N, CA, C and O of each residue as an XYZ file, in Angstrom:
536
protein
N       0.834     -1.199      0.000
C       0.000      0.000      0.000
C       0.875      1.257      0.000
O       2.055      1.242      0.350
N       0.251      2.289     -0.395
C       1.191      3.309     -0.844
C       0.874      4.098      0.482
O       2.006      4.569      0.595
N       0.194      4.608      1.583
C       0.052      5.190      2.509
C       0.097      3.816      3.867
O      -0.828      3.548      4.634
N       1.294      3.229      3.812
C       0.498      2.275      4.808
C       0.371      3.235      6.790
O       0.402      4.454      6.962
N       0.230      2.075      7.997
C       0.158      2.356      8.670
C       1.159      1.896      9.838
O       1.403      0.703     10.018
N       1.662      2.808     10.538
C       2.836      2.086     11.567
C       3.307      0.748     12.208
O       3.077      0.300     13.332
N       3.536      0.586     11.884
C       4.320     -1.101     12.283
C       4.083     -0.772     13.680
O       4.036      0.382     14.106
N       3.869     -2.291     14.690
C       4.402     -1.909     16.089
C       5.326     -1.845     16.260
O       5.410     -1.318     17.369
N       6.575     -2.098     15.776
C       7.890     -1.910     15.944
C       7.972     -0.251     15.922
O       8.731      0.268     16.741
N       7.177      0.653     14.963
C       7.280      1.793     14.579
C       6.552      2.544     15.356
O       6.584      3.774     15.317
N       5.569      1.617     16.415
C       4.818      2.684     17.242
C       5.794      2.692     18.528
O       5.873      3.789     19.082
N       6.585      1.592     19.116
C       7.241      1.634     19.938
C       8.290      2.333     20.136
O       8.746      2.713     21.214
N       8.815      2.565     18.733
C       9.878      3.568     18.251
C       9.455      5.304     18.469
O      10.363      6.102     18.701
N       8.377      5.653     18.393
C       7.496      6.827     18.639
C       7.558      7.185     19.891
O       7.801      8.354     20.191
N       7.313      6.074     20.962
C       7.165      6.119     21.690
C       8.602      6.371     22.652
O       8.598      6.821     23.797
N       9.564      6.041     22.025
C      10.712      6.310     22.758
C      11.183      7.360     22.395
O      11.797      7.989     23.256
N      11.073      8.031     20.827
C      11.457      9.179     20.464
C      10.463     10.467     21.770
O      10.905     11.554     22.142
N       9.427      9.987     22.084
C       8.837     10.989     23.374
C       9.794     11.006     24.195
O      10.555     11.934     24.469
N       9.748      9.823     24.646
C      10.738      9.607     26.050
C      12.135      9.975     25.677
O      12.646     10.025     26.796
N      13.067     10.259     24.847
C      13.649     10.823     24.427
C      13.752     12.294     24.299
O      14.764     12.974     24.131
N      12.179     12.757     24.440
C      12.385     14.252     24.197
C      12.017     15.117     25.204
O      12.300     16.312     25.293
N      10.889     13.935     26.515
C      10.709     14.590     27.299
C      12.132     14.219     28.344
O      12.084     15.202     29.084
N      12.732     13.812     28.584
C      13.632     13.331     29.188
C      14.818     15.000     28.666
O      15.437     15.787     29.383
N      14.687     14.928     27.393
C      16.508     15.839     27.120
C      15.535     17.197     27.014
O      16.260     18.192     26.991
N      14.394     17.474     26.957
C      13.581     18.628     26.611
C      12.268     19.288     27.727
O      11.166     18.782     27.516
N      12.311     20.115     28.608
C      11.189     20.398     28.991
C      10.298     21.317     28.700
O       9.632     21.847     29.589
N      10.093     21.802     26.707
C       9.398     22.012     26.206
C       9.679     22.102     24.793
O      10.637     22.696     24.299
N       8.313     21.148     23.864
C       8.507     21.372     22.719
C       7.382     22.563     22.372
O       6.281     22.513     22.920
N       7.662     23.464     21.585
C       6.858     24.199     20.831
C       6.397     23.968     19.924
O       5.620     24.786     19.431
N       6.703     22.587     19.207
C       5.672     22.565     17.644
C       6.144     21.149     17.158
O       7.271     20.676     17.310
N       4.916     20.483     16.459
C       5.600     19.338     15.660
C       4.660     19.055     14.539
O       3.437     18.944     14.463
N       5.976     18.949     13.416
C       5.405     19.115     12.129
C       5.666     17.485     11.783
O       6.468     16.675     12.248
N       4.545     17.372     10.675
C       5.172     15.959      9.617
C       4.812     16.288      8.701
O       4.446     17.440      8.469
N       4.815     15.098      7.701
C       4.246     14.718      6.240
C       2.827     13.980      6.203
O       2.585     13.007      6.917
N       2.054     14.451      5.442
C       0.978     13.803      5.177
C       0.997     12.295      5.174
O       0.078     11.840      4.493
N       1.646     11.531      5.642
C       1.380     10.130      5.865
C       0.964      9.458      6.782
O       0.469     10.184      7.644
N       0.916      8.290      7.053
C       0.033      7.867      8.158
C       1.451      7.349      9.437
O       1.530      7.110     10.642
N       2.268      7.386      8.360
C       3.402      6.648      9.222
C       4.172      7.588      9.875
O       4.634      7.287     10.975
N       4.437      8.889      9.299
C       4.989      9.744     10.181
C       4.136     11.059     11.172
O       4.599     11.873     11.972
N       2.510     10.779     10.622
C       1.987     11.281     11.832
C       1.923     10.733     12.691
O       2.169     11.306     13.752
N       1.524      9.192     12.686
C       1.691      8.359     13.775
C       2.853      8.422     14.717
O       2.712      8.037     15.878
N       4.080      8.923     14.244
C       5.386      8.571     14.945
C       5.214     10.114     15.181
O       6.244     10.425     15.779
N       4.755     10.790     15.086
C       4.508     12.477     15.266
C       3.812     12.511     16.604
O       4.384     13.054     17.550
N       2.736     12.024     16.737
C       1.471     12.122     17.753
C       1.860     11.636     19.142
O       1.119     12.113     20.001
N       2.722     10.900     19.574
C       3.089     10.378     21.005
C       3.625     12.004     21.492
O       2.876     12.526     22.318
N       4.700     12.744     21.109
C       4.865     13.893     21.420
C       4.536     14.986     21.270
O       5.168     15.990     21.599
N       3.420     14.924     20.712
C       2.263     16.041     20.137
C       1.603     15.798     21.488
O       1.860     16.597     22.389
N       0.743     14.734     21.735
C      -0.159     14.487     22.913
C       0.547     14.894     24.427
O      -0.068     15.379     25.377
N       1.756     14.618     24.389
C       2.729     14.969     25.390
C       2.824     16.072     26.092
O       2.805     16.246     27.310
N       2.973     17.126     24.826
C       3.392     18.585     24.776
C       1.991     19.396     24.954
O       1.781     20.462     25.533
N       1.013     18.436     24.188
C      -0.450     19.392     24.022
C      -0.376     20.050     22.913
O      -0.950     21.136     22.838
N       0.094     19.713     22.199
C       0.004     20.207     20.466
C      -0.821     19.259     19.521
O      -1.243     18.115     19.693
N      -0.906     20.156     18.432
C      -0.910     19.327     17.138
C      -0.084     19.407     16.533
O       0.820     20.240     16.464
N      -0.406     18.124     15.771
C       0.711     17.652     14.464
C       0.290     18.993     13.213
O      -0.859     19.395     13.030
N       0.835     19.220     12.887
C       1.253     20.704     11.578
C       1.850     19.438     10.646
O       2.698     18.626     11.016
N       1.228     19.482      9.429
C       1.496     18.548      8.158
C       2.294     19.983      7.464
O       1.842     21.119      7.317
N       3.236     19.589      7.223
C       4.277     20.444      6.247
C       4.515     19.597      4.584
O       4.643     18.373      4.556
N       4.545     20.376      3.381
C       4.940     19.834      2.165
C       6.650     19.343      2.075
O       7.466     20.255      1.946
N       7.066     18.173      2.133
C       8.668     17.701      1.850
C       8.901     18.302      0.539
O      10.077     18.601      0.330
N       7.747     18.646     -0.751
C       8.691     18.654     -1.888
C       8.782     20.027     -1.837
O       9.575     20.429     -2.688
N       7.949     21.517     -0.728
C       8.619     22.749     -0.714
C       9.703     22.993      0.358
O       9.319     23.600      1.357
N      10.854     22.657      0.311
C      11.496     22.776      1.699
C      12.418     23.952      1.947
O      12.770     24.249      3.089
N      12.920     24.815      0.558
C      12.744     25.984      1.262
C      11.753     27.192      2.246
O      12.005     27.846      3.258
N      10.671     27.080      1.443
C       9.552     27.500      2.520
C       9.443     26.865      3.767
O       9.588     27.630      4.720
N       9.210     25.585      4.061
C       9.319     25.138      5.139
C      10.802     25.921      6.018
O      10.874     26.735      6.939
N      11.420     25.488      5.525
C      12.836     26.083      6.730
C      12.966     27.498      6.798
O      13.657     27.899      7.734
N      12.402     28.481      5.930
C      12.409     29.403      5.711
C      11.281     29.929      6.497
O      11.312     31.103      6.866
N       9.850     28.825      6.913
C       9.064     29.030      7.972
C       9.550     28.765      9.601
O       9.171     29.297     10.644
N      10.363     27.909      9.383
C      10.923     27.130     10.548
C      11.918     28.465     11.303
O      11.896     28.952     12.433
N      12.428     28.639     10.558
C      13.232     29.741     11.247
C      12.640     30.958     11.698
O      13.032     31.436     12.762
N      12.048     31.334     11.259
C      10.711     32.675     10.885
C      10.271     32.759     12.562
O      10.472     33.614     13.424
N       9.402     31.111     12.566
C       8.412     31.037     13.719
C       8.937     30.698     14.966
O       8.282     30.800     16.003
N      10.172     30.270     14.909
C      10.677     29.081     15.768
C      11.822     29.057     16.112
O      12.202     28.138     16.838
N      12.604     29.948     15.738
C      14.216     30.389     15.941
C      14.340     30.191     17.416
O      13.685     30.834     18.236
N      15.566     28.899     17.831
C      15.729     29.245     19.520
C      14.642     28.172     19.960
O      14.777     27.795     21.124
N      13.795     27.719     19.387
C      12.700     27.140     19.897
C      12.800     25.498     19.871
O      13.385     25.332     18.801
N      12.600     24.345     20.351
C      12.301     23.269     20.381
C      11.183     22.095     19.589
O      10.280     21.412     20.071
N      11.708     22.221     18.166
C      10.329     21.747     17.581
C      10.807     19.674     16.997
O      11.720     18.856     16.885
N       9.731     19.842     16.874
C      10.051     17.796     15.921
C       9.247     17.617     14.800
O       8.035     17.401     14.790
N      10.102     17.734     13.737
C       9.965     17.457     12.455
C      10.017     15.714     12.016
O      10.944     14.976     11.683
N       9.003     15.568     12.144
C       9.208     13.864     11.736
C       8.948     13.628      9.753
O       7.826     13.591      9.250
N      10.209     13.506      8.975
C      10.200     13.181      7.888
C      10.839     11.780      7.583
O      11.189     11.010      8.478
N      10.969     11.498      6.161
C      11.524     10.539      5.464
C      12.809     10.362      5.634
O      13.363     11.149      6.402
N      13.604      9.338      5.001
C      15.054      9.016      4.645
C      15.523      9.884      3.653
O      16.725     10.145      3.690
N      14.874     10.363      2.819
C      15.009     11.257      1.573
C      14.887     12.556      1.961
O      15.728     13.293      1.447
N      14.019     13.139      2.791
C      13.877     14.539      3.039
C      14.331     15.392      4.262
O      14.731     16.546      4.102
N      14.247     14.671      5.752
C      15.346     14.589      6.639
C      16.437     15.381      6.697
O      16.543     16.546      7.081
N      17.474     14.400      6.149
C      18.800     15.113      6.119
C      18.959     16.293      4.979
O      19.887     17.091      5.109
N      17.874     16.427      3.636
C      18.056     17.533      3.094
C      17.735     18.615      4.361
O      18.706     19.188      4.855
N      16.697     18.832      4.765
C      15.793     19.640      5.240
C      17.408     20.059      6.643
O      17.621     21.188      7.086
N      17.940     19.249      6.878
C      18.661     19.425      8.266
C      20.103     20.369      7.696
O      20.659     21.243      8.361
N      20.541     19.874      6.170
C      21.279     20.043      5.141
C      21.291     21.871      4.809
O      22.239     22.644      4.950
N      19.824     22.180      4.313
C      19.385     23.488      4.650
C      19.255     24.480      5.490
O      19.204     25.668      5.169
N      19.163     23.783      7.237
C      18.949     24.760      7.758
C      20.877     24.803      7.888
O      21.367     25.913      7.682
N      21.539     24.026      8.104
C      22.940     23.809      8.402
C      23.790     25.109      6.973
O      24.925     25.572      7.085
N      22.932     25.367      5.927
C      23.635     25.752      5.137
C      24.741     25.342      4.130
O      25.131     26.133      3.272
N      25.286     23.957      4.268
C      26.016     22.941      4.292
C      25.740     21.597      3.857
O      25.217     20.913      4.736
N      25.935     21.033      2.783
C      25.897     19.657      2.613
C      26.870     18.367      3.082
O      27.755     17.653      2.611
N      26.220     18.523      4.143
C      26.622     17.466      5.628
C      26.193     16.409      5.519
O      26.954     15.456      5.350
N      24.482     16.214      5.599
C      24.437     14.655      5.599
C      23.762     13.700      3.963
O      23.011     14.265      3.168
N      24.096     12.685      3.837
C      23.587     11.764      3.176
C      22.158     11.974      3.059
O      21.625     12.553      4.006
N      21.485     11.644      2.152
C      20.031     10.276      2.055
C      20.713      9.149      2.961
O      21.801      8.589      2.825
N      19.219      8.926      4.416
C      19.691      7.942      4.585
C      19.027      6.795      3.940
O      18.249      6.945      2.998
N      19.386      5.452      4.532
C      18.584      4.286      3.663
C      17.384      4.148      4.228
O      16.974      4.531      5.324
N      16.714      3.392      3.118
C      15.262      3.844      3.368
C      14.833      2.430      4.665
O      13.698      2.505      5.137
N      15.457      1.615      5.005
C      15.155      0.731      6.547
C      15.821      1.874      7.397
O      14.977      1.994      8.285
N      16.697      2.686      7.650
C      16.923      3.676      8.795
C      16.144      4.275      9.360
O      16.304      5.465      9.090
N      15.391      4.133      9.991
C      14.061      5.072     10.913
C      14.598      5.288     12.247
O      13.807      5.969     12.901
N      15.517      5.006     12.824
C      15.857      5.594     14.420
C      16.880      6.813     14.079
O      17.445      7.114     15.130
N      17.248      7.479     13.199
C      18.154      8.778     13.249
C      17.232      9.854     13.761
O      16.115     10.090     13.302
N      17.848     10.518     14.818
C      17.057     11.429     15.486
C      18.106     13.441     15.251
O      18.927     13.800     16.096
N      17.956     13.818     14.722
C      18.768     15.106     14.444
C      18.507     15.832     15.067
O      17.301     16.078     15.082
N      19.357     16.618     15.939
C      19.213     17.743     16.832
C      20.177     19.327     16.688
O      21.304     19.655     17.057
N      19.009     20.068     15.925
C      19.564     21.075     14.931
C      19.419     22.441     16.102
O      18.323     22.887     16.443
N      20.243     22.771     16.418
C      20.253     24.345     17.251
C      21.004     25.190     15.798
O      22.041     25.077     15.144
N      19.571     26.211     15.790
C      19.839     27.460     14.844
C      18.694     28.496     14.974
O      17.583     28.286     15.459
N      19.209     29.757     14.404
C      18.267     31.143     15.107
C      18.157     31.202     13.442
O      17.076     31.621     13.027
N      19.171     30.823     12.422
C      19.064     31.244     11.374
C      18.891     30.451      9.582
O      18.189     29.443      9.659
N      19.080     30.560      9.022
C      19.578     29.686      7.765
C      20.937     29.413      7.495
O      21.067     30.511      6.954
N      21.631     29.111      7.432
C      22.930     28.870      7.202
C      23.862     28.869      8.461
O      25.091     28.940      8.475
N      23.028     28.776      9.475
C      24.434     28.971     10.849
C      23.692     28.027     11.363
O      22.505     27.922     11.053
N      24.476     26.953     12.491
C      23.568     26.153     13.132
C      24.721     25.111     13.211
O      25.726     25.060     12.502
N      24.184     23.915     14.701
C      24.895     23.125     14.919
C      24.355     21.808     15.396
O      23.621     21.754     16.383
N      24.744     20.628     14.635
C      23.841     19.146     14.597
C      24.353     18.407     15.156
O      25.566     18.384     15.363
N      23.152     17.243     15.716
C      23.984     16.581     16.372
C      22.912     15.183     16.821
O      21.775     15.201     17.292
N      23.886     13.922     16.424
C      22.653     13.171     15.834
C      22.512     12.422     16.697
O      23.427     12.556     17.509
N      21.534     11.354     17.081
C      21.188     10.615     17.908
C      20.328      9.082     17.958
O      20.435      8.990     16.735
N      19.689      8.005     18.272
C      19.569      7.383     17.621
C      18.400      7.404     18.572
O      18.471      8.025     19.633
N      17.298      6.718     18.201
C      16.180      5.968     18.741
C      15.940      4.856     18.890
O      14.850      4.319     19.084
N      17.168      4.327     18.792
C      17.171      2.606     19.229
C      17.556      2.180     20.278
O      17.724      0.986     20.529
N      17.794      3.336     21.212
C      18.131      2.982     22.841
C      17.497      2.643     23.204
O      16.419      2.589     22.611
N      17.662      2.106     24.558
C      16.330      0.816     25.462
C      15.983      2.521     26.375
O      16.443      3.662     26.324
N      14.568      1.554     27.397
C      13.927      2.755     27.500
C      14.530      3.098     29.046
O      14.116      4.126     29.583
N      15.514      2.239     29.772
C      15.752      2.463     30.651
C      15.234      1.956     31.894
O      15.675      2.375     32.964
């Protein structure tokens, strides 16, 4: 199926990316995805967390997006849950810099942690979601 729906492996994974964020974060301000079922799903454990909604953003405009991202959110704590393909562009952009790869498309635990006020200045720093929960 071309929209499928989260694996439990993929909801459990969601679920640690929270615990992951409430643990290193005591506030997110915003979380965006892609119109799919698989990355709102992995969106919504820390949406419900925070008391937000999920914000569906377009992957194929991603200057606008980062160009919103910075705008609204500079300094701020947000979670962008995308693809293997759009990800590291999108992280690529705000960095100014072609830093990371496409990752492969089985990679779903890379977790990127982008501090920037601006477009082209900024500092990453990656992390995984395959840690146990403790």
């Amino acid at each position: 199926t071309q929209n499928p729906p989260l694996t439990r492996e993929g909801e459990e994974r969601a679920e640690r990316i929270k615990l992951f964020l409430e643990k290193s974060f005591p506030e997110v301000h915003a979380v965006y995805s892609t119109e799919y079922k698989r990355t709102e799903s992995t969106a919504l454990p820390t949406a419900k967390a925070y008391n937000l909604d999920v914000v569906s953003y377009d992957p194929r405009a991603p200057k606008v997006f980062v160009k919103k991202l910075i705008k609204e959110h500079a300094g701020e704590v947000v979670l962008i849950v995308g693809h293997s393909n759009t990800t590291p562009f999108l992280v690529n952009m705000v960095l100014g810099e072609d830093k990371f790869q496409q990752l492969d498309e089985s990679d779903y635990d890379e977790i990127f942690i982008v501090k920037s006020k601006e477009v082209g200045k900024g500092k990453v720093e990656v992390k995984s979601s395959a840690v146990k929960k403790d």
